[in-house]
mmCIF file of C-alpha atoms in Angstrom:
data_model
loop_
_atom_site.group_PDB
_atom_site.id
_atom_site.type_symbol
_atom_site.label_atom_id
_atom_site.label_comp_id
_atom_site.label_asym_id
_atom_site.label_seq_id
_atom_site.Cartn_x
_atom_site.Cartn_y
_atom_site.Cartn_z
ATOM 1 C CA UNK A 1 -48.378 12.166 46.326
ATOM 2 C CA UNK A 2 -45.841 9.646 45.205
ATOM 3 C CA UNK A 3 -45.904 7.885 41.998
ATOM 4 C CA UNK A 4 -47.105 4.452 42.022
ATOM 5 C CA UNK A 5 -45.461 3.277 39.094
ATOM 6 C CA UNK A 6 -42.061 4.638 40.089
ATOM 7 C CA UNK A 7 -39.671 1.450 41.173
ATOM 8 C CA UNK A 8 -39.300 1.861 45.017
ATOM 9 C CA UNK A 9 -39.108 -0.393 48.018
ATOM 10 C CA UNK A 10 -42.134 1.110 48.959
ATOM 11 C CA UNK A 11 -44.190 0.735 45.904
ATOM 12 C CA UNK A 12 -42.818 -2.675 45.492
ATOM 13 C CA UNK A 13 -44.228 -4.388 49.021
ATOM 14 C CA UNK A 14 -47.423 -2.349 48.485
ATOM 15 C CA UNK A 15 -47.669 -4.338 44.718
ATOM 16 C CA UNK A 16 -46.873 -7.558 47.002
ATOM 17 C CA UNK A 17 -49.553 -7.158 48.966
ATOM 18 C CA UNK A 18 -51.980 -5.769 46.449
ATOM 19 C CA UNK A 19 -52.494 -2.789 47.229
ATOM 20 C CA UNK A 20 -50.979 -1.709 44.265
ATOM 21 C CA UNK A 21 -51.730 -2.678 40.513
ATOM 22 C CA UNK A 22 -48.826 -4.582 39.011
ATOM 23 C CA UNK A 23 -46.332 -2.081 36.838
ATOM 24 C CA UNK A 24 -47.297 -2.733 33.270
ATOM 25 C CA UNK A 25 -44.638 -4.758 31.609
ATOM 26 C CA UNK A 26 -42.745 -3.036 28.837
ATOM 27 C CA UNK A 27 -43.252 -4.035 25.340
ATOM 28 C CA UNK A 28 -40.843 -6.558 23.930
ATOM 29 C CA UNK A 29 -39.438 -5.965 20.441
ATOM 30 C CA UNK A 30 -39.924 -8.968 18.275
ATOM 31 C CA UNK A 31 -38.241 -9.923 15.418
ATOM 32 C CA UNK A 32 -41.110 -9.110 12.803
ATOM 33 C CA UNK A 33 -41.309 -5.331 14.628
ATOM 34 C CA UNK A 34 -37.400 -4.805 13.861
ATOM 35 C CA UNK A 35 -38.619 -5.960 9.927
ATOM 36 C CA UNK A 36 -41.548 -3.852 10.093
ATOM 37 C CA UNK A 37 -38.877 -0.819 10.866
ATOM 38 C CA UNK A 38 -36.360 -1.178 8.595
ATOM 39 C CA UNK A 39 -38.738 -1.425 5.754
ATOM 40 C CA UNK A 40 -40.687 1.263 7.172
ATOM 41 C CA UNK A 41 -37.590 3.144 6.912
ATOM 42 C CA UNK A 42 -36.602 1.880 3.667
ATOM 43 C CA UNK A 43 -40.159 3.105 2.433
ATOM 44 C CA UNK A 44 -39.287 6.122 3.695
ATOM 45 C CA UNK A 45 -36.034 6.858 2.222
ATOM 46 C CA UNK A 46 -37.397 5.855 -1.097
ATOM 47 C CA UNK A 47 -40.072 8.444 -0.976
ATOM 48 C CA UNK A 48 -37.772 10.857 -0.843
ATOM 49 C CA UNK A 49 -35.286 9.541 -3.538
ATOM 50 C CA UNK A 50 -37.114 9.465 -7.104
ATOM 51 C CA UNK A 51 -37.271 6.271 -8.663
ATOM 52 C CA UNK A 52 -34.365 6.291 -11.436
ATOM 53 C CA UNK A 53 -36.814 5.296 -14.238
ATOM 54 C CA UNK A 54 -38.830 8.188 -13.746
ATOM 55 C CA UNK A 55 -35.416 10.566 -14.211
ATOM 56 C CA UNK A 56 -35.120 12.424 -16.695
ATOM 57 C CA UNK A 57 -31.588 12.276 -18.679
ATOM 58 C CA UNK A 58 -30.383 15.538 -17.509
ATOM 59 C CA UNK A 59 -31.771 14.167 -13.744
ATOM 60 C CA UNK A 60 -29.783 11.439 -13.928
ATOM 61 C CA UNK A 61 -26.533 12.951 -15.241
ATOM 62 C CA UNK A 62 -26.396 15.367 -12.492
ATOM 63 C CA UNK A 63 -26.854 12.050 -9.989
ATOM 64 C CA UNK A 64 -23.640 10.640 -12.178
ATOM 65 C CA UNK A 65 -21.847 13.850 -11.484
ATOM 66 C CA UNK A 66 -22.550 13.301 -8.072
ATOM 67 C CA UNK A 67 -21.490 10.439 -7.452
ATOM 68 C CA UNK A 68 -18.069 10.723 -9.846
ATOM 69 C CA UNK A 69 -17.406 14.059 -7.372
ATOM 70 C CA UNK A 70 -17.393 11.450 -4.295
ATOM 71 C CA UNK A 71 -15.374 9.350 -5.965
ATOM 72 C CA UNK A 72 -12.799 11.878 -7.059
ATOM 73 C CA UNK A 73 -12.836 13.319 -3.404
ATOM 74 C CA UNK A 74 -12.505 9.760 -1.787
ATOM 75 C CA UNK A 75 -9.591 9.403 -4.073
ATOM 76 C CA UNK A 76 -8.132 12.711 -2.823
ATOM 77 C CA UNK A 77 -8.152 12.091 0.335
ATOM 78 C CA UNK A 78 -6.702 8.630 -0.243
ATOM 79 C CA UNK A 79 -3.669 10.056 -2.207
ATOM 80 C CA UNK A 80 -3.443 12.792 0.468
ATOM 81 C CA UNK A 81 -3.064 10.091 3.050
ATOM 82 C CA UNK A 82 -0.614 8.598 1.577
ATOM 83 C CA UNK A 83 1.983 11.241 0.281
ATOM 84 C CA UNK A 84 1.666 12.139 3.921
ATOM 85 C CA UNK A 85 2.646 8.887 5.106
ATOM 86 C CA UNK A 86 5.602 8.794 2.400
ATOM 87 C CA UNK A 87 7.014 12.317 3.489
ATOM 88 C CA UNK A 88 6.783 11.740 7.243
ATOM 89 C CA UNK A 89 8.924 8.436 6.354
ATOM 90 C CA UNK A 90 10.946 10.561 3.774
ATOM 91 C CA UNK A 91 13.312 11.785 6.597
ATOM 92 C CA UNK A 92 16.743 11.334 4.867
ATOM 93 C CA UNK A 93 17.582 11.947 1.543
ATOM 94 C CA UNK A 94 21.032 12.411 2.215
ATOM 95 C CA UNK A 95 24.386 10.291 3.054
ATOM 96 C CA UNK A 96 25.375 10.979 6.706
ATOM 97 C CA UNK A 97 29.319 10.579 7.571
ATOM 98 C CA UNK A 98 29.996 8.239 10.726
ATOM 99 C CA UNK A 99 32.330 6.923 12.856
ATOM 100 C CA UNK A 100 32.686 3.704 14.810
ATOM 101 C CA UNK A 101 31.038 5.582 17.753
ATOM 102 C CA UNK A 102 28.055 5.894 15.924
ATOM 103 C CA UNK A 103 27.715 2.802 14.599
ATOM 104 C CA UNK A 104 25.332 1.139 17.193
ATOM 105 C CA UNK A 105 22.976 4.015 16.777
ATOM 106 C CA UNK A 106 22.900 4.995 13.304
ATOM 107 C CA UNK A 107 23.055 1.320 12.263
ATOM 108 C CA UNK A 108 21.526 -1.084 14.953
ATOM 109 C CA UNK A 109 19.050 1.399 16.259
ATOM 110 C CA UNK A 110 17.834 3.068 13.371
ATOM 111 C CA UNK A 111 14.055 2.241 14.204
ATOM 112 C CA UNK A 112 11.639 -0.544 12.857
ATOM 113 C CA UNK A 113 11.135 -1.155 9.287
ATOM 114 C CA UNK A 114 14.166 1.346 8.333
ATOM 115 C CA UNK A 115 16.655 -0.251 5.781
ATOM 116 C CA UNK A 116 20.080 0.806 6.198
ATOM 117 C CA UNK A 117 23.078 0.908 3.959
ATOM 118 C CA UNK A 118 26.600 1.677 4.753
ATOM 119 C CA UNK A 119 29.596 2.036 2.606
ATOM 120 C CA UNK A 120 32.709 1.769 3.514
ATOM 121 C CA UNK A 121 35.687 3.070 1.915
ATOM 122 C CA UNK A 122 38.854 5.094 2.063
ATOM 123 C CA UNK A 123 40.243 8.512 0.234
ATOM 124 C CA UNK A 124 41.835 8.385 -2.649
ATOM 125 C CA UNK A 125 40.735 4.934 -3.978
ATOM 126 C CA UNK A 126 38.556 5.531 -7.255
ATOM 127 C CA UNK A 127 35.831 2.781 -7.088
ATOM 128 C CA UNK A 128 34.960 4.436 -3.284
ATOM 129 C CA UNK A 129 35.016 7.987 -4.851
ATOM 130 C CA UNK A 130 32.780 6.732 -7.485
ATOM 131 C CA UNK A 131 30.439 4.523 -5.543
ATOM 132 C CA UNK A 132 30.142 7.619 -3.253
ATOM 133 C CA UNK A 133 28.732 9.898 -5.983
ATOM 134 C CA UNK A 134 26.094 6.897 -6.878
ATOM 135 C CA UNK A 135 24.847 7.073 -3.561
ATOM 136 C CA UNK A 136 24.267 10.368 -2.949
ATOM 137 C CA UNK A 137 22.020 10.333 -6.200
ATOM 138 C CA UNK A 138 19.752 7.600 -4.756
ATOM 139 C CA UNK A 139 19.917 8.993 -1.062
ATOM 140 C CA UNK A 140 17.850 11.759 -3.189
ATOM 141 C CA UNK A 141 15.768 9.155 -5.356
ATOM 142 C CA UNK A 142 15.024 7.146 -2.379
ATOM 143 C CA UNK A 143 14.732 9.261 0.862
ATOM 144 C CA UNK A 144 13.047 6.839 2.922
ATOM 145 C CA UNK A 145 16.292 4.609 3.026
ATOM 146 C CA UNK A 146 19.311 5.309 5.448
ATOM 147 C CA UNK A 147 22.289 5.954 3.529
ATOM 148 C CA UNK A 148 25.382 6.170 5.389
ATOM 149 C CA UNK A 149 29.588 6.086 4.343
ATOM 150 C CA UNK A 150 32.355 5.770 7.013
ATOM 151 C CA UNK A 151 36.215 5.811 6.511
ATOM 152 C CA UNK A 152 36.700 2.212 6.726
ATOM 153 C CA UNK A 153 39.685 2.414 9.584
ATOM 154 C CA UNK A 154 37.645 4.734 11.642
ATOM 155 C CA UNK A 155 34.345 2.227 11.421
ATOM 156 C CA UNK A 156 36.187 -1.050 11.876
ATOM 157 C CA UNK A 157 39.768 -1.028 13.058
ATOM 158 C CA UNK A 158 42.515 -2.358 11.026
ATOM 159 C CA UNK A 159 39.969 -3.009 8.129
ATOM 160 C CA UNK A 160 41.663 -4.633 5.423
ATOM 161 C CA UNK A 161 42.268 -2.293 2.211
ATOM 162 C CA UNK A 162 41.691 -4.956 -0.440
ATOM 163 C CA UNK A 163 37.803 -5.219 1.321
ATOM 164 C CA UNK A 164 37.377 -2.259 -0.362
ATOM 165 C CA UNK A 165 35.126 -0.576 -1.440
ATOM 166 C CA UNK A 166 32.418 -2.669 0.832
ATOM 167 C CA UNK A 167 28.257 -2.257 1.340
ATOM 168 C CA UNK A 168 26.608 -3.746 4.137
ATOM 169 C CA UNK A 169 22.770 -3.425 4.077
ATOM 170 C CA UNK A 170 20.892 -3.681 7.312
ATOM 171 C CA UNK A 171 17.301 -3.770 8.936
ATOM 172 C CA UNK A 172 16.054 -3.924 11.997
ATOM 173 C CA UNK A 173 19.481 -4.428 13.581
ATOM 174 C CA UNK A 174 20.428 -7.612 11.142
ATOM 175 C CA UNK A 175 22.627 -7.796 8.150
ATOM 176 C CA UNK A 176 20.729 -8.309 5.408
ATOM 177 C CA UNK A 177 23.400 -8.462 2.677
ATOM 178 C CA UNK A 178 27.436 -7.527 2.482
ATOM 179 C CA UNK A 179 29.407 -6.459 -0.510
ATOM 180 C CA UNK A 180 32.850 -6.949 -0.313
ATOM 181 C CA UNK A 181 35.756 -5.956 -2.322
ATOM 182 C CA UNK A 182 35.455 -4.283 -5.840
ATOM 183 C CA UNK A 183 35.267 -7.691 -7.959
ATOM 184 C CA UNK A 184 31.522 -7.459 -5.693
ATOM 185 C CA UNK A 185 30.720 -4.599 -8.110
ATOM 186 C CA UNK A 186 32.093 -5.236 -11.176
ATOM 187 C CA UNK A 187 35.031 -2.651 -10.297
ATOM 188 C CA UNK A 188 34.665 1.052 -12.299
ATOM 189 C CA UNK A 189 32.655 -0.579 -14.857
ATOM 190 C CA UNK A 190 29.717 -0.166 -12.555
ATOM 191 C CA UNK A 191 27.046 1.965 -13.532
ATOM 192 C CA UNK A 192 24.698 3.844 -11.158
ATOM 193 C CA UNK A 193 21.479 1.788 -12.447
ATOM 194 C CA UNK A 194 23.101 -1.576 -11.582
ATOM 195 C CA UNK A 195 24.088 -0.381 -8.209
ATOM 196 C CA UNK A 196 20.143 0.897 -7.160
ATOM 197 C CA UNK A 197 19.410 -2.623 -9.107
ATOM 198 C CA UNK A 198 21.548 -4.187 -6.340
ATOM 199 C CA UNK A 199 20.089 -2.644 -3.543
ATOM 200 C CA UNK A 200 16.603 -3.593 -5.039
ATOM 201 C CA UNK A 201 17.427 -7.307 -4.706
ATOM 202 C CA UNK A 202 17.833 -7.250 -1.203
ATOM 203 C CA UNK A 203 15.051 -4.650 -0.835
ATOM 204 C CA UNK A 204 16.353 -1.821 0.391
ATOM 205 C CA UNK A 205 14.866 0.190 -2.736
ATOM 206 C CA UNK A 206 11.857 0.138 -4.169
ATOM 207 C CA UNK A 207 13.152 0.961 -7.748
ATOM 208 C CA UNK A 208 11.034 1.472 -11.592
ATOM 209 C CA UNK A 209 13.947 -0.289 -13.296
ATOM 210 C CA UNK A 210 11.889 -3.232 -14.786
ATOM 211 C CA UNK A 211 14.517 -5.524 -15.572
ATOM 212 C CA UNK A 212 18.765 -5.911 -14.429
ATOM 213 C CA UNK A 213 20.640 -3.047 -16.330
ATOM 214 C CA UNK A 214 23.605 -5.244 -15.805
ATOM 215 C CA UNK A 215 22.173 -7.786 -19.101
ATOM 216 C CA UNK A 216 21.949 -4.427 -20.856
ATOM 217 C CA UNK A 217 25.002 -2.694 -20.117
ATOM 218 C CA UNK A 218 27.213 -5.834 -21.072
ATOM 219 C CA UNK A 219 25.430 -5.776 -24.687
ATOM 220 C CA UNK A 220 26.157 -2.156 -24.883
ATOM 221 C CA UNK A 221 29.813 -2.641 -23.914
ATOM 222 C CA UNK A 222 30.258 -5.801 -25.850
ATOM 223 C CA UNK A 223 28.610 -3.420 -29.196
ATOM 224 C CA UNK A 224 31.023 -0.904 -27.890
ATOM 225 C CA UNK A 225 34.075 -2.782 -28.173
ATOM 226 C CA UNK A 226 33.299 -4.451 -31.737
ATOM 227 C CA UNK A 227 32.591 -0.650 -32.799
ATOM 228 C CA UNK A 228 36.375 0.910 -31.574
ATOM 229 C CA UNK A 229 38.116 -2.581 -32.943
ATOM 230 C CA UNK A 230 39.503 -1.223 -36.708
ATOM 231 C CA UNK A 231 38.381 -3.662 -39.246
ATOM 232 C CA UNK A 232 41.564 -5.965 -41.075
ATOM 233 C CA UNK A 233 42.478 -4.550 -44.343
ATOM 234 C CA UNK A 234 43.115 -7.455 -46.079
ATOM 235 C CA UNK A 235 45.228 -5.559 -48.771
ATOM 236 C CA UNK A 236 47.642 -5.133 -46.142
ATOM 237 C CA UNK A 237 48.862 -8.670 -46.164
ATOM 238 C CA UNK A 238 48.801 -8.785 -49.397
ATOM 239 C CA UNK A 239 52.608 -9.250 -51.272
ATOM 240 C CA UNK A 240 54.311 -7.613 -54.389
ATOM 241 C CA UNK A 241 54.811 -10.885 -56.363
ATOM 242 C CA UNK A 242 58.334 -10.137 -58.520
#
């Protein structure tokens, strides 16, 4: 026998014509039944949670514990996170030799977000040699910057000597900043803490040196230089009287 509450086109012009009951209407949800639930459920949780004022000291410690151990984890999983994140953008740590032919991809192209710098320079000039050896340290301190070096002649053609030594710092395919020439970097006075300052500025570093170690190395030098200076004698200019 077929349902008569089932929704067919057969049940439905037997209901039109009466000889069917109308299909009960489903209950409709009111607001105050959705209140009556959640306190019902409230209720219920509480009834199986003992009220804190009726814990006892060593009760409630072990709740602290608890909760402290879900904190801790949280924080694991946080720091986790993010030294992943750090060593899947840690993908350099090195400075890579190029040519011109490389320029467009190693510089232009290097992907979104990726800071770039490039030095140029040339054998046998000590400022390059030295600005070289700088960079490889912070290629290691900092390994999710690009650092690159190219012979300046093979980069740019006919580059000019006297631009030399020269940094240009890029991102996303624009030049962010350029220094050119050794007066740029204060020649072989420059110190490896004022160059990673440098590249700070622009942003291409994310550096813990809290202030410029350029203020502090010119006090230094300055204490330096009054140190190796001999005082006067003044007896020296003294005369034998006769």
């Amino acid at each position: 026998m077929q349902n008569p509450n089932e929704d067919t086109e057969w049940n439905d012009a037997l209901r039109r014509h009466g000889i069917l009951p109308e299909k009960p209407k489903e209950a409709e949800i009111t607001e105050d039944d959705i209140v009556n639930m959640v306190e019902s459920t409230i209720k219920d949780r509480f009834k199986e949670t003992k009220a804190i004022e009726d814990m006892t000291l060593e009760e409630l410690e072990e709740m602290e514990d608890e909760e402290d151990e879900r904190i801790i984890q949280q924080y694991r999983q946080q720091r986790l996170a993010e030294f992943n994140a750090h060593i899947k953008a840690s993908k350099y740590g090195d400075v890579r030799e190029i040519t011109g032919q490389d320029y467009i991809n190693e510089v232009n192209k290097a992907g979104d977000g990726v800071w770039v710098v490039l030095h140029l320079y040339k054998t046998g000039l000590p400022i390059c040699a030295l600005i070289n050896q700088f960079l490889v340290q912070l290629a290691q301190k900092f390994p999710t910057t690009k650092f690159l070096k190219s012979i300046s002649t093979l980069c740019i053609p006919n580059y000019p000597d006297k631009n030399l030594p020269t940094i240009f710092i890029y991102r996303n395919g624009d030049m962010k900043k350029q220094w050119i020439g050794p007066f740029a970097f204060g020649g072989m006075n420059l110190k490896m803490d004022e160059l990673e300052w440098m590249l700070s500025e622009v942003g291409a570093v994310v550096t813990d040196l809290e202030e410029d170690p350029r203020k502090k190395n010119k006090i230094h030098d300055v204490m330096e230089s009054s140190i190796r200076q001999k005082p006067r004698d003044s007896d020296d200019d003294d005369s034998d009287d006769d």
